[in-house]
Short mmCIF file of C-alpha atoms (C1' of nucleotides) in Angstrom, two decimals:
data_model
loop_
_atom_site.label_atom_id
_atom_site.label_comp_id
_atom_site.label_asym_id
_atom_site.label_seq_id
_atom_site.Cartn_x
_atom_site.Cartn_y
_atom_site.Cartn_z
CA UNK A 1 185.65 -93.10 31.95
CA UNK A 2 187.58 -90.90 34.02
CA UNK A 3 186.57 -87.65 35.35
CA UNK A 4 187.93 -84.22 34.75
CA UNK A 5 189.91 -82.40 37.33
CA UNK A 6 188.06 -79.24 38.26
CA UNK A 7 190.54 -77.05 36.30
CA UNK A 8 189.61 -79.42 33.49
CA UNK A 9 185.80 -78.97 34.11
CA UNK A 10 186.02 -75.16 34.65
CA UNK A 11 188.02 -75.11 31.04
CA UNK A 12 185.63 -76.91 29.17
CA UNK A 13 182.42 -75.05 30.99
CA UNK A 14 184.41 -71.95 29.26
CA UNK A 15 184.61 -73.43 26.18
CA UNK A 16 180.64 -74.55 26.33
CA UNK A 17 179.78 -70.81 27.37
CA UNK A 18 182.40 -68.99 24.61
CA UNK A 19 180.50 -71.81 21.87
CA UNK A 20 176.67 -70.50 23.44
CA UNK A 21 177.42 -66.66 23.65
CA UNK A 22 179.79 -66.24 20.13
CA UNK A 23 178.81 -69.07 18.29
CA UNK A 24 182.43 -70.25 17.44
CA UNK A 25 184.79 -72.30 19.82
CA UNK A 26 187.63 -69.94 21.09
CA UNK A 27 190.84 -70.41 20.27
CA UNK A 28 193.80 -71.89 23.07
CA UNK A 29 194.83 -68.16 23.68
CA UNK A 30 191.67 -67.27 24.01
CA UNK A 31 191.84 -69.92 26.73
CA UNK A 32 194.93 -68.79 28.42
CA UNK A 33 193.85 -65.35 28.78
CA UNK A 34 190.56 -66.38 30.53
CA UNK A 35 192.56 -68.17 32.96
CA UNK A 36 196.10 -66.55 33.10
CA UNK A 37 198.29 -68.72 32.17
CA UNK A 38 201.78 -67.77 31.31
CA UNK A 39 202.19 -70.63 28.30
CA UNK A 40 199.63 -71.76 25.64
CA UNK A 41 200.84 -75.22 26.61
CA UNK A 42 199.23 -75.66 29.87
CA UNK A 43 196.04 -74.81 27.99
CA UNK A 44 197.08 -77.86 24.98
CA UNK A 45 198.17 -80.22 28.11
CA UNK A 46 194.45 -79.78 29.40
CA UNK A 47 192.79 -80.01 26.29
CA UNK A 48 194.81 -83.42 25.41
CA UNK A 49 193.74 -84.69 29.20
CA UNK A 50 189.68 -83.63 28.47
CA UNK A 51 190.35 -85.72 24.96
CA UNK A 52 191.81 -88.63 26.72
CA UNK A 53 188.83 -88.57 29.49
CA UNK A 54 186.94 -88.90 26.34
CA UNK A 55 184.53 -85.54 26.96
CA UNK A 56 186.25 -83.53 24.55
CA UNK A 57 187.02 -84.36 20.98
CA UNK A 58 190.03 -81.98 18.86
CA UNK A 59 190.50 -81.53 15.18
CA UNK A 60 194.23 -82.02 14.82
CA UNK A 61 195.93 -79.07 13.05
CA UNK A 62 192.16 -76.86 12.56
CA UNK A 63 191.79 -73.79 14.77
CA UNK A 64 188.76 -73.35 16.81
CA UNK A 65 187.58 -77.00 15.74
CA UNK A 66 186.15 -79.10 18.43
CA UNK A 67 183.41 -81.30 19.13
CA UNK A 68 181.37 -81.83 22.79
CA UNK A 69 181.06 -86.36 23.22
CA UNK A 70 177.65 -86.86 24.50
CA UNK A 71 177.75 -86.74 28.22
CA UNK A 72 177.68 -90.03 29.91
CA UNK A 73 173.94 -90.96 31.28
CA UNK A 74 173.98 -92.44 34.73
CA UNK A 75 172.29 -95.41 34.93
CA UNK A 76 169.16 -94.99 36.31
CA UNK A 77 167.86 -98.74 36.43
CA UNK A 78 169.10 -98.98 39.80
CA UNK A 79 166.33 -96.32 40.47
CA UNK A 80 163.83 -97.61 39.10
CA UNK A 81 160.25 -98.39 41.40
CA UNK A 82 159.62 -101.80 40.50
CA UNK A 83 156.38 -103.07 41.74
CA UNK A 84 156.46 -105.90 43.47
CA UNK A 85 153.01 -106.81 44.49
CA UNK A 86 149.07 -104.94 46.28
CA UNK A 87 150.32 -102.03 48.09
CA UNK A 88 150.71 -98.48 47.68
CA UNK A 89 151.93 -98.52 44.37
CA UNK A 90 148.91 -100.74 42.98
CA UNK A 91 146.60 -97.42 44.24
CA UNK A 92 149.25 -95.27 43.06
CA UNK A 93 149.11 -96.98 39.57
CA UNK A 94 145.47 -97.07 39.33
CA UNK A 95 145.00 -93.45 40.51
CA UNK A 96 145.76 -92.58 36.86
CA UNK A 97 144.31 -93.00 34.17
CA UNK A 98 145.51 -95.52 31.43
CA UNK A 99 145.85 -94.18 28.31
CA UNK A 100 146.66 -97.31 26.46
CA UNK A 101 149.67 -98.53 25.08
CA UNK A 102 153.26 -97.36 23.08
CA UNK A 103 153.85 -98.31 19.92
CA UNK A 104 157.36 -98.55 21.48
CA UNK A 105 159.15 -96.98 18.34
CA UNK A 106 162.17 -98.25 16.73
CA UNK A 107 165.24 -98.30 19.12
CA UNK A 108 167.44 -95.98 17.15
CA UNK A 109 169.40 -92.93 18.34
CA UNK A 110 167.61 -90.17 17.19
CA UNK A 111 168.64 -86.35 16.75
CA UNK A 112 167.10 -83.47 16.92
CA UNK A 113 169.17 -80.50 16.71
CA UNK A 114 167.80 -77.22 17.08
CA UNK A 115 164.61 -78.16 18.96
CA UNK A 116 162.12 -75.87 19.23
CA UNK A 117 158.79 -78.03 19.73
CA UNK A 118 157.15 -77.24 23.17
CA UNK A 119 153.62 -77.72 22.64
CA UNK A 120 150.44 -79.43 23.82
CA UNK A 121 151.58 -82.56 23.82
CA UNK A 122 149.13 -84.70 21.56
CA UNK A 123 147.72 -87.83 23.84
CA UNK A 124 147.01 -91.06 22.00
CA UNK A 125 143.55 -91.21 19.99
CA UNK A 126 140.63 -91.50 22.08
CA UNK A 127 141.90 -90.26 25.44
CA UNK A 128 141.62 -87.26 27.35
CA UNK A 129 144.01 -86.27 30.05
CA UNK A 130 142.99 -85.57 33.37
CA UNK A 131 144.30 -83.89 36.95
CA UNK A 132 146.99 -84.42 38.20
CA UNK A 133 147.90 -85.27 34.75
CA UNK A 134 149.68 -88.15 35.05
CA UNK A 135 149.24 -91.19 33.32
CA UNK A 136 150.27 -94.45 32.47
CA UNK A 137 151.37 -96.46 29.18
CA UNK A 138 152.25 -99.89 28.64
CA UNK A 139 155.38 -100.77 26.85
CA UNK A 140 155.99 -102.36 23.66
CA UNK A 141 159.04 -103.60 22.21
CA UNK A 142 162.73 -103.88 23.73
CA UNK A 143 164.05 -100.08 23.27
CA UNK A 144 164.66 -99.39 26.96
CA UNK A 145 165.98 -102.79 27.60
CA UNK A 146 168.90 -101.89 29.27
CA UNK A 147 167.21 -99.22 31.11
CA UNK A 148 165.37 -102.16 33.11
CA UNK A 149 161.95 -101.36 30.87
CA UNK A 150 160.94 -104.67 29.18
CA UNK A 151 158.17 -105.50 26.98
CA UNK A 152 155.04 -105.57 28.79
CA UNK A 153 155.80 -103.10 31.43
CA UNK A 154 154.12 -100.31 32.48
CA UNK A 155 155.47 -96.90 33.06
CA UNK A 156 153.81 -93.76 34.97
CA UNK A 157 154.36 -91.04 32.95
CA UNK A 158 154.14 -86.97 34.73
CA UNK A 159 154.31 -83.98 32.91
CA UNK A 160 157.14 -81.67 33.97
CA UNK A 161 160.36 -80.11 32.33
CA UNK A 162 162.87 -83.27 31.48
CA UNK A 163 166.43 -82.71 32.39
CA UNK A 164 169.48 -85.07 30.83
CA UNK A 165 169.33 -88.34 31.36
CA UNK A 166 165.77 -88.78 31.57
CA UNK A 167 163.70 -91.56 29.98
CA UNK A 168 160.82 -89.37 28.48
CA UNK A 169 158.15 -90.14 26.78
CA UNK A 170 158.27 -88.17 23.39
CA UNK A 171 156.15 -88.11 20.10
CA UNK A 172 157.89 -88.77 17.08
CA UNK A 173 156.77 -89.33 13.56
CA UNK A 174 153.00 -89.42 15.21
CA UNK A 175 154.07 -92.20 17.49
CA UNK A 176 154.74 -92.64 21.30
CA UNK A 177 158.10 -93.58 22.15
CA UNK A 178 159.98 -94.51 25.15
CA UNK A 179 163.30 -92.54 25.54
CA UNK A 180 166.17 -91.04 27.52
CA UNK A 181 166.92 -87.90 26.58
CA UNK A 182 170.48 -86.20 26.41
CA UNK A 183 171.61 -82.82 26.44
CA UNK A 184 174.48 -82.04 24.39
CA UNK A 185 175.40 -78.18 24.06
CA UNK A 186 172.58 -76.52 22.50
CA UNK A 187 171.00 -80.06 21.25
CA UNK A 188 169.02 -82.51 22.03
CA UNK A 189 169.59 -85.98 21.46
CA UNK A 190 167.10 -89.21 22.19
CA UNK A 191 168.52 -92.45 23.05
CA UNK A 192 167.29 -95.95 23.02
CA UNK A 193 168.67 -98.12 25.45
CA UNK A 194 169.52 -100.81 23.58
CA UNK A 195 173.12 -101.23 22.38
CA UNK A 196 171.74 -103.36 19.40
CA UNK A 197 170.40 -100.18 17.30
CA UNK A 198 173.30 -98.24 17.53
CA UNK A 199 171.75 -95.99 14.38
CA UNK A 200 171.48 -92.42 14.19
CA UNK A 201 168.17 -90.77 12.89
CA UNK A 202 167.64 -87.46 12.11
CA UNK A 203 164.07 -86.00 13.47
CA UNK A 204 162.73 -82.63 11.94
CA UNK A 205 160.61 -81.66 15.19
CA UNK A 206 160.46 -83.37 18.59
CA UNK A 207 157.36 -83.03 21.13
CA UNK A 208 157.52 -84.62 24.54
CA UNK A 209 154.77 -85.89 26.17
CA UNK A 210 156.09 -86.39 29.96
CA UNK A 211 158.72 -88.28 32.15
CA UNK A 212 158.81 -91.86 32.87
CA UNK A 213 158.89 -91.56 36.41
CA UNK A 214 158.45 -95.18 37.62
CA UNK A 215 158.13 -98.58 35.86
CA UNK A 216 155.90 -101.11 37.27
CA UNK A 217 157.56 -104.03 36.12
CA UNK A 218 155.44 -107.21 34.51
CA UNK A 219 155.31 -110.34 36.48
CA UNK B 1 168.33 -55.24 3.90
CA UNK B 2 169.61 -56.68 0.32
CA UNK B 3 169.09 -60.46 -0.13
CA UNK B 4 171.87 -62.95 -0.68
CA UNK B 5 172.20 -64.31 -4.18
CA UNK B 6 171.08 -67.74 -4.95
CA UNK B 7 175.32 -68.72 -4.64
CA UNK B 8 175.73 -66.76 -1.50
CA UNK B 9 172.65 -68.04 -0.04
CA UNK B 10 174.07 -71.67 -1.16
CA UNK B 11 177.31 -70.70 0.92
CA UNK B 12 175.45 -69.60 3.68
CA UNK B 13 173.59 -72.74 4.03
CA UNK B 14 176.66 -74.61 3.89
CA UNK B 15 178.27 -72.91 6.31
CA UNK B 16 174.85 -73.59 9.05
CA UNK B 17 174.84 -77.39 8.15
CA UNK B 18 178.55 -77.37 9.01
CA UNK B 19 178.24 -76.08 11.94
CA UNK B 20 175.32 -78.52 12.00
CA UNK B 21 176.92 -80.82 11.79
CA UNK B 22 180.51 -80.82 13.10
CA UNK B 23 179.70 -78.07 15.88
CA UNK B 24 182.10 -75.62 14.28
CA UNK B 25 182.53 -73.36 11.48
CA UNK B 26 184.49 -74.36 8.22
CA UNK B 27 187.29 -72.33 6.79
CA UNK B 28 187.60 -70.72 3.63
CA UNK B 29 189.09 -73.51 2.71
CA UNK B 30 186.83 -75.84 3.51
CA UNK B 31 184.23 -74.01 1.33
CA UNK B 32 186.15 -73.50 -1.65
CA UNK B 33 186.77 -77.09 -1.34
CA UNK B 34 183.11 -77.89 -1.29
CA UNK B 35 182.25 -75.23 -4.00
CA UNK B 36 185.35 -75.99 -6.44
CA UNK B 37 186.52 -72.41 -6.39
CA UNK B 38 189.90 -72.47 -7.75
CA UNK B 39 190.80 -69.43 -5.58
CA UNK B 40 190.56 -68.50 -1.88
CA UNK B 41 189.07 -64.93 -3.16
CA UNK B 42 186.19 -65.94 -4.38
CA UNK B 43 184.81 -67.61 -0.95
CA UNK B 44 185.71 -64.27 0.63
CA UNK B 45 184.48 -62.14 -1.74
CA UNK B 46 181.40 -64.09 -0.82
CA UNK B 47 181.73 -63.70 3.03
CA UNK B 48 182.21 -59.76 2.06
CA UNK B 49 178.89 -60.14 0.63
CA UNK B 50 176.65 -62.10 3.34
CA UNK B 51 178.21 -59.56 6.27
CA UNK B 52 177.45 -56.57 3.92
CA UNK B 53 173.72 -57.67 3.27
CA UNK B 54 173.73 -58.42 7.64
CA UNK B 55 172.84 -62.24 7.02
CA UNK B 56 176.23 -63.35 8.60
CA UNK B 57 178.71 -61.38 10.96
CA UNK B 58 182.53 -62.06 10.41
CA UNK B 59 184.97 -62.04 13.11
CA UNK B 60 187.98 -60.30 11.72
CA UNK B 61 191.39 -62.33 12.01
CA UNK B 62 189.78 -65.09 14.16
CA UNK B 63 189.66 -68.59 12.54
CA UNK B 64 186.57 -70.32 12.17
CA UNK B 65 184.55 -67.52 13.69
CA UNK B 66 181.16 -66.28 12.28
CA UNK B 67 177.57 -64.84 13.89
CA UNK B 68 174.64 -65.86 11.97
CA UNK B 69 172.34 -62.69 12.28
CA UNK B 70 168.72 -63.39 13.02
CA UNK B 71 166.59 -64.11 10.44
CA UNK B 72 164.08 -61.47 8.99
CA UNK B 73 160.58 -62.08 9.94
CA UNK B 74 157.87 -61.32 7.33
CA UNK B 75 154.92 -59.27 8.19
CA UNK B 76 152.30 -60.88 8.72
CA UNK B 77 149.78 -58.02 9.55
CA UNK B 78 148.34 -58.84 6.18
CA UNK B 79 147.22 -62.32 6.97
CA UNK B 80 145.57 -61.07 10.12
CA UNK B 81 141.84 -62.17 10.01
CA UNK B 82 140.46 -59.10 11.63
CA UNK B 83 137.09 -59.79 13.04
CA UNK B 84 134.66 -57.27 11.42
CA UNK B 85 130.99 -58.35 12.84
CA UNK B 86 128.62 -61.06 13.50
CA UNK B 87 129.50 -64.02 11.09
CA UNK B 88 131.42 -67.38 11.32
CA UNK B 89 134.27 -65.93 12.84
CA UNK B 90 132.20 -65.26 16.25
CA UNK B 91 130.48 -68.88 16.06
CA UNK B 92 134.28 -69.77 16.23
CA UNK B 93 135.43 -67.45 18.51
CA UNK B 94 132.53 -68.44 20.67
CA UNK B 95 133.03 -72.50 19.91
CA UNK B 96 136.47 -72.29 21.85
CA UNK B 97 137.01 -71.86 25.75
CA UNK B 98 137.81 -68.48 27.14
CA UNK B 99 139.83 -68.81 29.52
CA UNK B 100 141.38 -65.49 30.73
CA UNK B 101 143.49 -62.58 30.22
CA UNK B 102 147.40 -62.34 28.71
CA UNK B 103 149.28 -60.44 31.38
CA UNK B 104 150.91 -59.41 27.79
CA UNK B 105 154.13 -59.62 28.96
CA UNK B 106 157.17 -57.23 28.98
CA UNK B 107 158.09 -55.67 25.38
CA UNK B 108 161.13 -57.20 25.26
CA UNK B 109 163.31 -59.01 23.00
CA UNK B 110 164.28 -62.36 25.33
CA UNK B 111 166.79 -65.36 23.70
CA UNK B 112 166.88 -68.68 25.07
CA UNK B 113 169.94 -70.70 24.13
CA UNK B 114 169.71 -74.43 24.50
CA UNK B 115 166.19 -74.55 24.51
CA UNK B 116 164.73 -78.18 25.77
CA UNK B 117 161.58 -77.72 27.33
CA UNK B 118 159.13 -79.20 25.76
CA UNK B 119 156.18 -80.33 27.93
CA UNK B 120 152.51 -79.83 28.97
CA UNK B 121 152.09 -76.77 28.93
CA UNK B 122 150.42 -75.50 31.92
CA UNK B 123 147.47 -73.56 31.93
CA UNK B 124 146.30 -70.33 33.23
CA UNK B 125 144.79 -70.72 36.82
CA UNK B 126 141.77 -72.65 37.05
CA UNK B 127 141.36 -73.21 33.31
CA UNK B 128 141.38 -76.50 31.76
CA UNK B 129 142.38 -77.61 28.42
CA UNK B 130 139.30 -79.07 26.22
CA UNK B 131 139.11 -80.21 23.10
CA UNK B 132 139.59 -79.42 20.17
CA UNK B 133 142.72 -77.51 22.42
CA UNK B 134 141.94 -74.05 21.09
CA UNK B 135 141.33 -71.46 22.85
CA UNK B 136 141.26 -67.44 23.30
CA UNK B 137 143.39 -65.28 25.17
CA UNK B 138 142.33 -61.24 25.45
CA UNK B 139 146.00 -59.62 25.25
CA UNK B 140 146.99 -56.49 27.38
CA UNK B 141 149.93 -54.28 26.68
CA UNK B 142 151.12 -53.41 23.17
CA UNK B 143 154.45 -55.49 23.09
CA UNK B 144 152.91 -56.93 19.54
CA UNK B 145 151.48 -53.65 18.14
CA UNK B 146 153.66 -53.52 15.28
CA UNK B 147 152.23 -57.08 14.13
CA UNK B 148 148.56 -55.18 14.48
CA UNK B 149 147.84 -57.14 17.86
CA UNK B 150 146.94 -54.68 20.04
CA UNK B 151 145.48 -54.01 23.56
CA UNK B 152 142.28 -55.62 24.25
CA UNK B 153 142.43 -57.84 20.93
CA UNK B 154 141.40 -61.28 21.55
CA UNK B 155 143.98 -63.72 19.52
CA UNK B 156 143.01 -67.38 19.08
CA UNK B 157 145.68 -70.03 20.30
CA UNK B 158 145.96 -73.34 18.76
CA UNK B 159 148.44 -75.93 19.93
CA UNK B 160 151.00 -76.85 16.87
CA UNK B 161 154.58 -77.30 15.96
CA UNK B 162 155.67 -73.55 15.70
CA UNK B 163 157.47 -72.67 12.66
CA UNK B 164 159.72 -69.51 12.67
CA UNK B 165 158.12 -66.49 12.58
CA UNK B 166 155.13 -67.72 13.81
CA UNK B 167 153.79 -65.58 16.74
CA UNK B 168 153.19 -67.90 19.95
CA UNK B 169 151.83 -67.89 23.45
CA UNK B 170 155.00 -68.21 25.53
CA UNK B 171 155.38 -68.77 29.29
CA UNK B 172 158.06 -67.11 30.35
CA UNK B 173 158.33 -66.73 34.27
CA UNK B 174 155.32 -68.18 35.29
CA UNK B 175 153.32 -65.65 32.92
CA UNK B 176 151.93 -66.25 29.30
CA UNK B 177 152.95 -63.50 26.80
CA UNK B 178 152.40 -63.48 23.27
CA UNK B 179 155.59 -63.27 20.99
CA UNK B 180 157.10 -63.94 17.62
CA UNK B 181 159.21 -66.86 17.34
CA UNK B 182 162.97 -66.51 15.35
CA UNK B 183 165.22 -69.43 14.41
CA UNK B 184 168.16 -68.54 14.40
CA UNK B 185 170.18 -71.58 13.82
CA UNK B 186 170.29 -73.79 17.11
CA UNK B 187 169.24 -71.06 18.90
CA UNK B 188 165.26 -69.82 19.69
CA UNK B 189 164.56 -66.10 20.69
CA UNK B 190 160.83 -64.65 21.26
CA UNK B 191 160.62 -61.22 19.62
CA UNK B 192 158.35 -58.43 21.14
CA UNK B 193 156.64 -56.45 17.67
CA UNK B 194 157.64 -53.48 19.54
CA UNK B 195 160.28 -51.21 18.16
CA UNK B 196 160.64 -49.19 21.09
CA UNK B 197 161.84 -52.14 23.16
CA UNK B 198 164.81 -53.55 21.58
CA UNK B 199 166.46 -55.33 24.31
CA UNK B 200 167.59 -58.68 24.99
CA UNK B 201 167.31 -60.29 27.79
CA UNK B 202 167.81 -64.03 28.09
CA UNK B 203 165.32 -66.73 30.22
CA UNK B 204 166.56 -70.73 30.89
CA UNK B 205 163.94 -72.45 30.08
CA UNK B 206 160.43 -72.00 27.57
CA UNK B 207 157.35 -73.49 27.13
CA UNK B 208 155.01 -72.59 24.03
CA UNK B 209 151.25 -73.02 25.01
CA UNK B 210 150.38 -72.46 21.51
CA UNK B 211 150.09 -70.12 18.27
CA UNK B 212 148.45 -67.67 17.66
CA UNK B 213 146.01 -68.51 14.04
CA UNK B 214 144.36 -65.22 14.19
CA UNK B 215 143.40 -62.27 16.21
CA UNK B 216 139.42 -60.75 16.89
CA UNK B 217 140.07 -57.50 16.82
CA UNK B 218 138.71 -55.10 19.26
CA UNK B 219 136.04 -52.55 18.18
"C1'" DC C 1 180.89 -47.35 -26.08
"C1'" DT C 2 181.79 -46.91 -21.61
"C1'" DT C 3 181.19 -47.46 -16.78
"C1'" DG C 4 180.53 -50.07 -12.87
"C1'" DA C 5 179.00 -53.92 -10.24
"C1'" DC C 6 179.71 -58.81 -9.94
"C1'" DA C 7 182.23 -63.22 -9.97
"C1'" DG C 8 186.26 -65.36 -10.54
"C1'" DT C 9 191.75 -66.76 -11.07
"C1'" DG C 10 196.38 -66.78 -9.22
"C1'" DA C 11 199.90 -65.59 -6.24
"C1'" DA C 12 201.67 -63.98 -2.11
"C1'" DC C 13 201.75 -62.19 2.73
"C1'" DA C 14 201.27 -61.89 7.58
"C1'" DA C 15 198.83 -62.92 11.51
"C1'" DA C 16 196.58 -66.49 14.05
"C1'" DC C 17 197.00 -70.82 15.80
"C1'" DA C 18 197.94 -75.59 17.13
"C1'" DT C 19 201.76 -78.20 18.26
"C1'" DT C 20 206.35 -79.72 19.95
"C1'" DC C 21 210.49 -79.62 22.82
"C1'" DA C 22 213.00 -78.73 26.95
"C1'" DT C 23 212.64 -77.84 31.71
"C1'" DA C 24 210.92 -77.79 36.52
"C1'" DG C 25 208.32 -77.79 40.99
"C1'" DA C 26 204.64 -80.17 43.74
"C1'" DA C 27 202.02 -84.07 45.14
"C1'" DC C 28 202.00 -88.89 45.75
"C1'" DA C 29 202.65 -93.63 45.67
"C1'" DT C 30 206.46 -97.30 45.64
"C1'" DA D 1 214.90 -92.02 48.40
"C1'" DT D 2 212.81 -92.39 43.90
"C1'" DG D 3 210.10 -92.66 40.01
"C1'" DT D 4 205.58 -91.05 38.23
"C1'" DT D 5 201.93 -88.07 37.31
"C1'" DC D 6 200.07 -83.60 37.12
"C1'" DT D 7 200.57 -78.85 36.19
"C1'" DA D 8 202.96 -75.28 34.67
"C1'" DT D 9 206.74 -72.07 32.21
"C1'" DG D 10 209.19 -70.45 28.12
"C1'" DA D 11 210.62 -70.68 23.63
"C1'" DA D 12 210.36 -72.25 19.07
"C1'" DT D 13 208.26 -74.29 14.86
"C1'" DG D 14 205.41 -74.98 11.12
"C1'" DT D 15 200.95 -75.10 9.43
"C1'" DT D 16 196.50 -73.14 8.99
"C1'" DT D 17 193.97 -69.38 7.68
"C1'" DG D 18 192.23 -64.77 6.86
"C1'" DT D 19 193.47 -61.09 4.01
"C1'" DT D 20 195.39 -58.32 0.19
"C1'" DC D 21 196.93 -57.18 -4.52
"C1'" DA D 22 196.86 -57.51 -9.47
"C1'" DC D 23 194.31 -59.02 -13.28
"C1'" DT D 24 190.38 -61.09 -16.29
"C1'" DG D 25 185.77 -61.93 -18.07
"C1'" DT D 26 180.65 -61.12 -17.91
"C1'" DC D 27 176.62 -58.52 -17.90
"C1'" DA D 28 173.51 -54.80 -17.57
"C1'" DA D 29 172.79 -49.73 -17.11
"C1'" DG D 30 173.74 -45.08 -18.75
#
DNA sequence: CTTGACAGTGAACAAACATTCATAGAACAT
DNA sequence: ATGTTCTATGAATGTTTGTTCACTGTCAAG
């Protein structure tokens, strides 16, 4: 996809601010005036470029109608720590505590708007989380596949605040699952990584239990 | 404040799962479509109605523009369990870790838009989380004495998905204070029970440590 | 019986608003 | 040199949309 220009960044970053402080989208003249411009069409011209870039989407003919497209998640599998054999990571793996394994959850695309859960995140039945508070799970199931995490692995999970694009490990309907989570405006979305289940399921309450921070990969 | 009629309050909650769901407001239209009014009137009559009772905040001659005001909270001074003497409420109080003072917080009435976090919550200094997760936190300052939680009370936390209005232990800049949470549509605020502190002042991030079940007063 | 609040119809108006057309300079690749 | 893309001006158009006015029926209080 292609990128915004910085005019067309700073625009929509307006539009995302006028949407968080009033509620409601403003309005193209509400869009000149921010940033001068002598003709409402310079304002329609960039709104019809952040559409074609794909990060905006209009509703033709209503006022104050738009909708933010889910920003794009790098992809992270190029990141990934895979382990490779004894060394530093074998210590570093067994330095935590395993906690067992994820039920792996179904590989839908789950929403959760208006998320408010931030809580004591439950750990699986029978363990008990201990300093530094890191731990690890095993995977189940092909959710993450395209994310590099396959059935069988194991990822180290830390506690810490996720930001988008992260693969987090979150709680949902009482079970562990394994996935990336994506900011959108003032919601949260969880995505599997797994372009079979392209599904969309609603989730009342969301509660997540730490960051996938490296994979050590099954041999 | 007057309460919406059963219509109005169906309007209203129309109006939130639109937004809900679309990310912007519908137009009068749009709900006399949905409601089969054969006239234009009768949805603003309506919208007269909602503002006037201060459930929903119109913006005159803008398009698709509304507020949603903060919900009401209901007292819940009533449903404090007030510890009175020796009994089962001190086995319980005792049966739970103590692990430290409330630096109570500042009075104040703090939003946080786009809330995410969601995490381990960390712990005061040198505690540590046991099971069952409970625990007690003496509270200093009066930011919740209109909820009768006052200075030197001891309120018992208990981790949990917080529901609005609930009153919860909140970290907000590295300190825990004890608040009352309002959903108000996307959005999360912590209120102070403090009528002489009616500001607003907005934080990035939040992370619940738990709520509060019920308070031991102080005798 | 009357008064007033409430809920609704029907028509019409005027402002708000997105959209289109014509035009043009600057940057840039061909 | 020349066409293309991007960004912008300026004016005009037509729809969307909030708002108002006149009128009707219902229901409960005085």
């Amino acid at each position: 996809m292609e990128a915004p220009t910085t005019k067309q960044q700073a625009i929509l970053d307006y539009m995302k601010g006028h949407v968080s402080e009033h509620s409601y989208w403003p309005s193209i003249r509400d869009i000149q005036a921010k940033f001068r411009f002598a003709s409402t069409n310079a304002v329609f011209g960039h709104l019809q470029a952040l559409e074609r870039k794909g990060v905006l989407q209009r509703i033709p003919g209503a006022a104050r109608a738009y909708k933010i497209a889910p920003e794009v998640v790098p992809d992270l599998s190029a990141t990934v720590i895979t382990y490779e054999g004894p060394g530093e990571n074998v210590i570093e793996l067994d330095a935590v505590p395993f906690l067992g394994a994820i039920p792996a959850g179904f590989p839908d695309y789950t929403e959760s708007s208006g998320v408010v859960a931030s809580m004591q995140a439950p750990l699986p039945a029978g363990a008990r989380r201990r300093p530094p508070e890191s731990f690890a799970l095993r995977v189940r199931g092909d959710s993450m596949i395209e994310a590099d995490i396959n059935d069988g692995d194991t990822v180290i999970i830390e506690p810490g605040t996720p930001k988008h694009g992260d693969i987090v490990a979150a709680l949902i309907d009482g079970e562990t699952t394994l996935k990336r989570l994506i900011k959108q405006g003032s919601k949260v979305y969880l995505k599997a990584e797994n372009s079979n289940y392209p599904n969309l399921t609603p989730v009342s309450s969301l509660v997540i239990q730490g960051i996938a921070k490296q994979v050590v990969k099954a041999i």
